[in-house]
Tab-separated table of C-alpha atoms in Angstrom:
chain	number	residue	atom	x	y	z
J	1	MET	CA	0.060	0.135	-0.029
J	2	VAL	CA	1.297	3.475	-0.894
J	3	GLN	CA	1.347	5.877	1.984
J	4	ILE	CA	0.209	9.399	1.464
J	5	GLY	CA	2.050	12.327	3.305
J	6	TYR	CA	1.240	16.040	3.919
J	7	THR	CA	4.174	18.658	3.108
J	8	MET	CA	4.637	21.527	5.393
J	9	MET	CA	5.938	23.990	2.891
J	10	THR	CA	7.707	26.632	4.607
J	11	GLU	CA	7.725	28.832	1.663
J	12	GLN	CA	3.988	29.480	1.910
J	13	ALA	CA	3.014	29.765	5.384
J	14	GLY	CA	4.546	31.265	8.659
J	15	PRO	CA	5.704	28.958	11.626
J	16	ARG	CA	2.544	29.036	13.748
J	17	GLU	CA	0.361	28.114	10.816
J	18	LEU	CA	2.807	25.266	9.651
J	19	VAL	CA	2.354	23.611	13.203
J	20	ASP	CA	-1.484	24.144	13.001
J	21	HIS	CA	-1.672	22.433	9.626
J	22	VAL	CA	0.469	19.321	10.418
J	23	VAL	CA	-1.546	18.783	13.498
J	24	ARG	CA	-4.782	18.707	11.308
J	25	ALA	CA	-3.039	16.564	8.936
J	26	GLU	CA	-2.544	14.093	11.671
J	27	GLU	CA	-6.155	14.323	12.595
J	28	VAL	CA	-7.496	13.709	9.223
J	29	GLY	CA	-5.223	10.761	8.702
J	30	PHE	CA	-2.149	11.211	6.575
J	31	ASP	CA	0.341	8.761	7.008
J	32	PHE	CA	3.253	10.911	7.289
J	33	SER	CA	4.686	14.286	6.740
J	34	VAL	CA	7.554	16.153	5.457
J	35	THR	CA	9.175	19.734	5.792
J	36	SER	CA	10.978	22.076	3.314
J	37	ASP	CA	14.044	23.683	4.674
J	38	HIS	CA	14.454	26.945	2.812
J	39	TYR	CA	15.988	30.311	3.539
J	40	PHE	CA	13.947	31.830	0.534
J	41	PRO	CA	10.694	31.306	-1.006
J	42	TRP	CA	11.080	30.072	-4.648
J	43	LEU	CA	8.800	33.354	-5.719
J	44	ARG	CA	7.912	36.443	-3.764
J	45	SER	CA	4.174	35.456	-4.063
J	46	GLN	CA	4.846	32.573	-1.664
J	47	GLY	CA	5.862	34.994	0.955
J	48	HIS	CA	7.305	33.034	3.701
J	49	SER	CA	10.494	31.129	4.714
J	50	PRO	CA	10.752	30.529	8.800
J	51	TYR	CA	13.406	28.390	10.271
J	52	ALA	CA	12.420	24.705	9.609
J	53	TRP	CA	13.937	23.149	12.414
J	54	SER	CA	12.070	25.357	15.009
J	55	VAL	CA	8.805	24.506	13.201
J	56	LEU	CA	9.719	20.795	13.420
J	57	GLY	CA	10.513	20.993	17.140
J	58	ALA	CA	7.087	22.606	17.639
J	59	ALA	CA	5.595	20.162	15.517
J	60	ALA	CA	6.974	17.444	17.413
J	61	GLN	CA	5.582	18.474	20.562
J	62	ALA	CA	2.176	19.474	19.074
J	63	THR	CA	1.608	16.001	17.428
J	64	SER	CA	1.812	12.359	18.706
J	65	ARG	CA	1.673	9.863	15.679
J	66	ILE	CA	2.372	11.418	12.462
J	67	PRO	CA	6.166	10.898	11.337
J	68	LEU	CA	8.197	13.942	10.420
J	69	MET	CA	11.078	14.249	7.778
J	70	THR	CA	13.121	17.008	6.265
J	71	TYR	CA	12.489	17.205	2.516
J	72	VAL	CA	15.325	18.057	2.270
J	73	THR	CA	18.133	19.826	4.332
J	74	CYS	CA	21.480	20.686	2.566
J	75	PRO	CA	24.263	19.664	5.284
J	76	THR	CA	26.981	21.526	3.337
J	77	PHE	CA	26.653	25.219	3.235
J	78	ARG	CA	24.094	27.015	5.671
J	79	TYR	CA	24.690	24.229	8.058
J	80	HIS	CA	27.949	22.241	9.007
J	81	PRO	CA	27.109	18.456	9.100
J	82	ALA	CA	28.088	18.047	12.733
J	83	VAL	CA	25.393	20.698	13.352
J	84	VAL	CA	22.954	18.939	11.464
J	85	ALA	CA	23.738	15.579	13.246
J	86	GLN	CA	23.052	17.271	16.630
J	87	LYS	CA	19.672	18.845	15.172
J	88	ALA	CA	18.376	15.509	13.922
J	89	ALA	CA	19.222	13.379	17.085
J	90	THR	CA	17.578	16.062	18.961
J	91	MET	CA	14.508	15.968	16.667
J	92	GLN	CA	14.217	12.342	17.011
J	93	LEU	CA	14.224	12.306	20.870
J	94	LEU	CA	11.599	15.258	20.904
J	95	SER	CA	9.422	13.283	18.575
J	96	GLU	CA	10.057	10.009	20.108
J	97	GLY	CA	11.300	8.201	17.096
J	98	ARG	CA	9.251	9.865	14.278
J	99	PHE	CA	11.769	11.703	12.606
J	100	ARG	CA	13.877	10.933	9.498
J	101	LEU	CA	16.597	12.962	8.228
J	102	GLY	CA	16.354	13.955	4.405
J	103	LEU	CA	19.268	15.255	2.796
J	104	GLY	CA	20.445	16.747	-0.708
J	105	SER	CA	23.010	18.775	-2.315
J	106	GLY	CA	21.186	21.829	-1.948
J	107	GLU	CA	19.896	25.007	-4.245
J	108	ASN	CA	21.678	28.212	-4.688
J	109	LEU	CA	18.358	29.944	-3.581
J	110	ASN	CA	19.043	28.957	-0.137
J	111	GLU	CA	22.773	28.442	0.451
J	112	HIS	CA	24.054	31.406	-1.293
J	113	VAL	CA	23.442	33.533	1.910
J	114	VAL	CA	26.419	32.355	3.681
J	115	GLY	CA	28.799	33.742	0.971
J	116	GLY	CA	30.650	30.480	0.069
J	117	GLY	CA	30.013	30.615	-3.725
J	118	TRP	CA	28.140	27.753	-5.646
J	119	PRO	CA	30.465	25.203	-6.733
J	120	SER	CA	29.709	22.462	-9.726
J	121	VAL	CA	27.302	19.540	-8.856
J	122	ASP	CA	30.278	17.143	-8.941
J	123	VAL	CA	31.701	19.123	-5.887
J	124	ARG	CA	28.394	19.563	-4.305
J	125	HIS	CA	27.976	15.621	-4.505
J	126	GLU	CA	31.530	15.323	-2.970
J	127	MET	CA	30.466	17.591	-0.121
J	128	LEU	CA	26.934	15.761	0.380
J	129	GLU	CA	29.065	12.298	0.557
J	130	GLU	CA	31.411	13.634	3.184
J	131	ALA	CA	28.592	15.266	5.310
J	132	VAL	CA	26.840	11.974	5.281
J	133	GLU	CA	29.745	10.142	6.677
J	134	ILE	CA	30.290	12.685	9.333
J	135	ILE	CA	26.573	12.785	10.511
J	136	ARG	CA	26.698	8.765	10.496
J	137	ALA	CA	29.863	8.865	12.499
J	138	LEU	CA	28.357	11.087	15.240
J	139	PHE	CA	25.144	9.195	15.268
J	140	ALA	CA	27.186	6.167	16.129
J	141	GLY	CA	28.502	7.775	19.431
J	142	GLY	CA	31.805	8.768	20.762
J	143	HIS	CA	34.117	11.690	19.724
J	144	VAL	CA	34.671	12.330	15.957
J	145	ASN	CA	37.639	14.153	14.493
J	146	ARG	CA	38.127	14.397	10.948
J	147	ARG	CA	40.308	16.343	8.337
J	148	GLY	CA	38.236	16.090	5.297
J	149	THR	CA	38.492	17.638	1.776
J	150	HIS	CA	35.556	20.045	2.504
J	151	PHE	CA	34.826	19.541	6.437
J	152	ASP	CA	36.797	19.442	9.437
J	153	VAL	CA	35.353	18.023	12.703
J	154	GLU	CA	37.201	18.764	16.067
J	155	SER	CA	36.468	16.375	18.877
J	156	ALA	CA	32.810	16.424	18.124
J	157	ARG	CA	30.320	14.206	20.209
J	158	LEU	CA	26.463	14.183	20.598
J	159	TRP	CA	25.717	14.028	24.084
J	160	ASP	CA	21.785	13.184	23.670
J	161	LEU	CA	21.458	10.344	21.264
J	162	PRO	CA	18.377	8.196	20.541
J	163	ASP	CA	18.481	4.610	21.016
J	164	GLU	CA	18.209	4.044	17.568
J	165	PRO	CA	20.243	6.183	14.612
J	166	VAL	CA	18.006	8.564	12.825
J	167	PRO	CA	17.058	6.996	9.260
J	168	ILE	CA	18.934	9.131	6.461
J	169	GLY	CA	17.279	9.922	3.034
J	170	VAL	CA	19.180	11.331	0.275
J	171	ALA	CA	17.643	13.231	-2.661
J	172	VAL	CA	18.266	12.246	-6.178
J	173	SER	CA	17.898	13.537	-9.687
J	174	GLY	CA	20.406	11.550	-11.799
J	175	GLU	CA	22.827	8.755	-11.913
J	176	GLN	CA	25.508	10.291	-9.696
J	177	SER	CA	23.160	11.095	-6.967
J	178	CYS	CA	21.610	7.675	-7.181
J	179	ALA	CA	24.735	6.087	-6.737
J	180	LEU	CA	25.578	8.018	-3.484
J	181	ALA	CA	22.216	7.469	-2.184
J	182	GLY	CA	22.212	3.685	-2.842
J	183	ARG	CA	25.671	3.513	-0.944
J	184	LEU	CA	24.885	5.848	1.899
J	185	ALA	CA	20.992	6.326	2.394
J	186	ASP	CA	18.336	4.390	4.169
J	187	LEU	CA	15.792	5.830	1.763
J	188	VAL	CA	15.573	7.549	-1.429
J	189	ILE	CA	14.018	10.924	-2.084
J	190	ALA	CA	12.701	12.123	-5.498
J	191	THR	CA	10.310	14.828	-7.069
J	192	GLU	CA	9.749	13.132	-10.359
J	193	PRO	CA	8.070	10.019	-11.087
J	194	LYS	CA	11.112	8.432	-12.794
J	195	ALA	CA	11.354	4.597	-12.606
J	196	GLY	CA	14.812	4.944	-13.897
J	197	LEU	CA	15.801	6.738	-10.668
J	198	LEU	CA	14.717	3.904	-8.405
J	199	ASP	CA	16.523	1.306	-10.572
J	200	SER	CA	19.610	3.107	-10.486
J	201	PHE	CA	19.189	3.470	-6.624
J	202	ASP	CA	18.590	-0.148	-6.282
J	203	ARG	CA	21.630	-1.113	-8.550
J	204	HIS	CA	23.863	0.752	-6.307
J	205	GLY	CA	22.476	-0.937	-2.824
J	206	GLY	CA	19.131	0.623	-2.323
J	207	ALA	CA	17.054	-2.442	-3.179
J	208	GLY	CA	14.293	-2.988	-0.574
J	209	LYS	CA	14.715	0.708	0.817
J	210	PRO	CA	11.810	3.067	0.992
J	211	ARG	CA	11.427	5.459	-1.653
J	212	VAL	CA	9.659	8.811	-1.055
J	213	GLY	CA	8.174	10.915	-3.757
J	214	GLN	CA	6.690	14.328	-3.752
J	215	LEU	CA	3.823	16.004	-5.978
J	216	PRO	CA	2.360	19.543	-5.818
J	217	VAL	CA	-1.528	19.570	-6.079
J	218	CYS	CA	-3.826	22.543	-6.028
J	219	TYR	CA	-7.292	21.978	-4.316
J	220	ASP	CA	-10.037	24.657	-4.660
J	221	PRO	CA	-13.692	24.178	-5.127
J	222	ASP	CA	-13.418	26.638	-8.175
J	223	ARG	CA	-11.090	25.246	-10.565
J	224	ASP	CA	-10.195	28.676	-12.233
J	225	THR	CA	-9.023	29.801	-8.748
J	226	ALA	CA	-6.945	26.843	-8.004
J	227	VAL	CA	-5.446	27.247	-11.637
J	228	HIS	CA	-4.513	30.907	-10.859
J	229	ARG	CA	-3.128	29.975	-7.371
J	230	ALA	CA	-0.793	27.308	-8.884
J	231	HIS	CA	0.498	29.346	-11.634
J	232	ALA	CA	1.173	32.288	-9.117
J	233	GLN	CA	3.103	30.402	-6.563
J	234	PHE	CA	4.261	27.238	-8.388
J	235	ARG	CA	5.029	27.776	-11.977
J	236	TRP	CA	8.692	27.439	-11.176
J	237	PHE	CA	8.179	23.634	-10.519
J	238	GLY	CA	8.638	22.504	-13.873
J	239	SER	CA	11.866	23.938	-14.764
J	240	GLY	CA	13.625	20.898	-13.732
J	241	TRP	CA	16.368	20.310	-11.019
J	242	LYS	CA	19.327	21.360	-13.143
J	243	VAL	CA	17.818	24.768	-13.276
J	244	ASN	CA	16.169	25.285	-9.949
J	245	SER	CA	19.169	24.233	-7.906
J	246	GLU	CA	21.269	26.951	-9.903
J	247	LEU	CA	19.059	30.194	-9.744
J	248	PRO	CA	20.108	32.320	-6.765
J	249	HIS	CA	17.117	34.448	-5.917
J	250	PRO	CA	13.390	34.667	-6.243
J	251	ASP	CA	13.734	37.334	-8.798
J	252	ALA	CA	15.711	34.952	-10.842
J	253	PHE	CA	12.722	32.279	-10.651
J	254	GLU	CA	10.313	35.274	-11.493
J	255	SER	CA	12.429	35.947	-14.760
J	256	ALA	CA	12.951	32.424	-15.608
J	257	THR	CA	9.303	31.550	-15.477
J	258	GLN	CA	7.907	34.638	-17.024
J	259	PHE	CA	6.613	32.617	-19.887
J	260	VAL	CA	5.123	29.851	-18.188
J	261	THR	CA	1.212	29.768	-18.978
J	262	PRO	CA	-1.462	28.361	-16.818
J	263	ASP	CA	-1.839	25.510	-19.208
J	264	ASP	CA	1.786	24.529	-18.602
J	265	VAL	CA	1.217	24.378	-14.981
J	266	THR	CA	-2.087	22.300	-15.215
J	267	ALA	CA	-0.204	19.902	-17.377
J	268	SER	CA	1.536	18.619	-14.506
J	269	ILE	CA	-0.413	19.971	-11.304
J	270	PRO	CA	-3.951	18.611	-10.624
J	271	CYS	CA	-6.166	21.692	-9.982
J	272	GLY	CA	-9.766	21.680	-8.939
J	273	ASP	CA	-11.668	19.468	-6.671
J	274	ASP	CA	-12.119	16.408	-8.727
J	275	PRO	CA	-10.379	13.474	-6.690
J	276	ASP	CA	-9.995	11.277	-9.917
J	277	ASP	CA	-7.536	14.179	-11.025
J	278	PHE	CA	-5.539	13.776	-8.093
J	279	VAL	CA	-5.517	9.986	-8.138
J	280	GLU	CA	-4.418	9.994	-11.651
J	281	ALA	CA	-1.482	12.632	-10.757
J	282	VAL	CA	-0.300	10.286	-8.010
J	283	ARG	CA	-0.507	7.062	-10.197
J	284	PRO	CA	2.793	7.579	-12.157
J	285	TYR	CA	4.453	7.480	-8.631
J	286	ALA	CA	2.927	4.579	-7.539
J	287	GLU	CA	3.613	2.537	-10.969
J	288	ALA	CA	7.299	3.897	-10.850
J	289	GLY	CA	7.542	2.122	-7.415
J	290	PHE	CA	7.569	4.879	-4.940
J	291	THR	CA	6.265	3.580	-1.370
J	292	GLU	CA	5.432	6.980	-0.035
J	293	ILE	CA	4.134	10.259	-1.743
J	294	ALA	CA	4.042	13.383	0.102
J	295	LEU	CA	1.239	15.960	-1.520
J	296	VAL	CA	2.125	19.503	-1.519
J	297	GLN	CA	-1.186	21.637	-1.265
J	298	ILE	CA	-0.317	24.993	-2.919
J	299	GLY	CA	-1.108	28.308	-0.980
J	300	GLY	CA	-0.891	28.827	2.723
J	301	GLU	CA	-4.209	29.991	3.232
J	302	SER	CA	-5.849	27.116	1.534
J	303	GLN	CA	-4.623	24.599	3.779
J	304	PRO	CA	-7.546	24.189	6.298
J	305	ALA	CA	-10.014	23.836	3.340
J	306	TYR	CA	-7.773	21.306	1.708
J	307	LEU	CA	-7.310	19.380	4.859
J	308	ASP	CA	-10.999	19.103	5.401
J	309	TRP	CA	-11.446	17.890	1.842
J	310	ALA	CA	-8.795	15.372	2.039
J	311	GLU	CA	-10.273	13.891	5.070
J	312	LYS	CA	-13.675	13.443	3.441
J	313	THR	CA	-12.873	12.815	-0.228
J	314	LEU	CA	-9.126	12.668	-1.271
J	315	LEU	CA	-7.714	10.343	1.185
J	316	PRO	CA	-10.393	7.707	0.807
J	317	ALA	CA	-10.122	8.008	-2.996
J	318	LEU	CA	-6.317	7.429	-2.951
J	319	ARG	CA	-6.531	4.527	-0.685
J	320	ASP	CA	-9.346	2.945	-2.834
J	321	ALA	CA	-6.741	3.291	-5.744
J	322	PHE	CA	-3.501	2.272	-4.465
J	323	GLU	CA	-4.566	-0.192	-1.393
J	324	ASN	CA	-2.780	-3.056	-2.884
């Protein structure tokens, strides 16, 4: 059975609202939740970007059942991997075992703020691999000393560790990242329903491990309203990872997406209130082999209505479609 998740999208709601939303997501029956970890929104129209780790800590205390996960944290620029390890271990304790650490090589949009430049993707993958090794070493306990190509660690130790190490997921978009994830990750993360990504992950050691996908959706009883909101806030989504990871500012995304039309957006994002449209949008992920699919409802103010509709209509339709 495919599990259906809820996304706390930090780019489109403030911190208190995000916590309220995930509390309601737990109540209506979502199987898990994920949280973006941004410094900037993709577009100015989204209008938010609170600190994800504070939101996660509050969410861990406000909920009791729903799993939590970063989707995803970059452990190589804004954060040193030793600090990410400490945050993740603390989150696992606060959530009583409900946390998973999703990692990725990052986007210039969020990481440029510390002024370290933006290297090539090959270097970013080297940095991610080194960061995962440091995080795993700290999860294992004891003191860690390391002189690495990209990171140094001076006698670091995590003093508050959960009984079991935090599961680590790695985001993938191509063969190189799939190879890294297959070697180092406990689960794989992707935002495209490409079976080839999962096949590559399996070839490199990922067989049998969970695979988590993500899909934007835009519920509204008025389809035109949903289409307008999706275009206003999510037209960047179809640009592809190679573009999205390189642009440094929301204004750059405004410029890059100026010719994207509403029809372009609705070609990949279901809009309106017909549950069959949402089921068909999820289907490629299920058929590709994803075991978990996190939905992103577009628009912060639309979350309460979406969550009510999800409880009554969407989740039952998805479970009917993908229960086997």
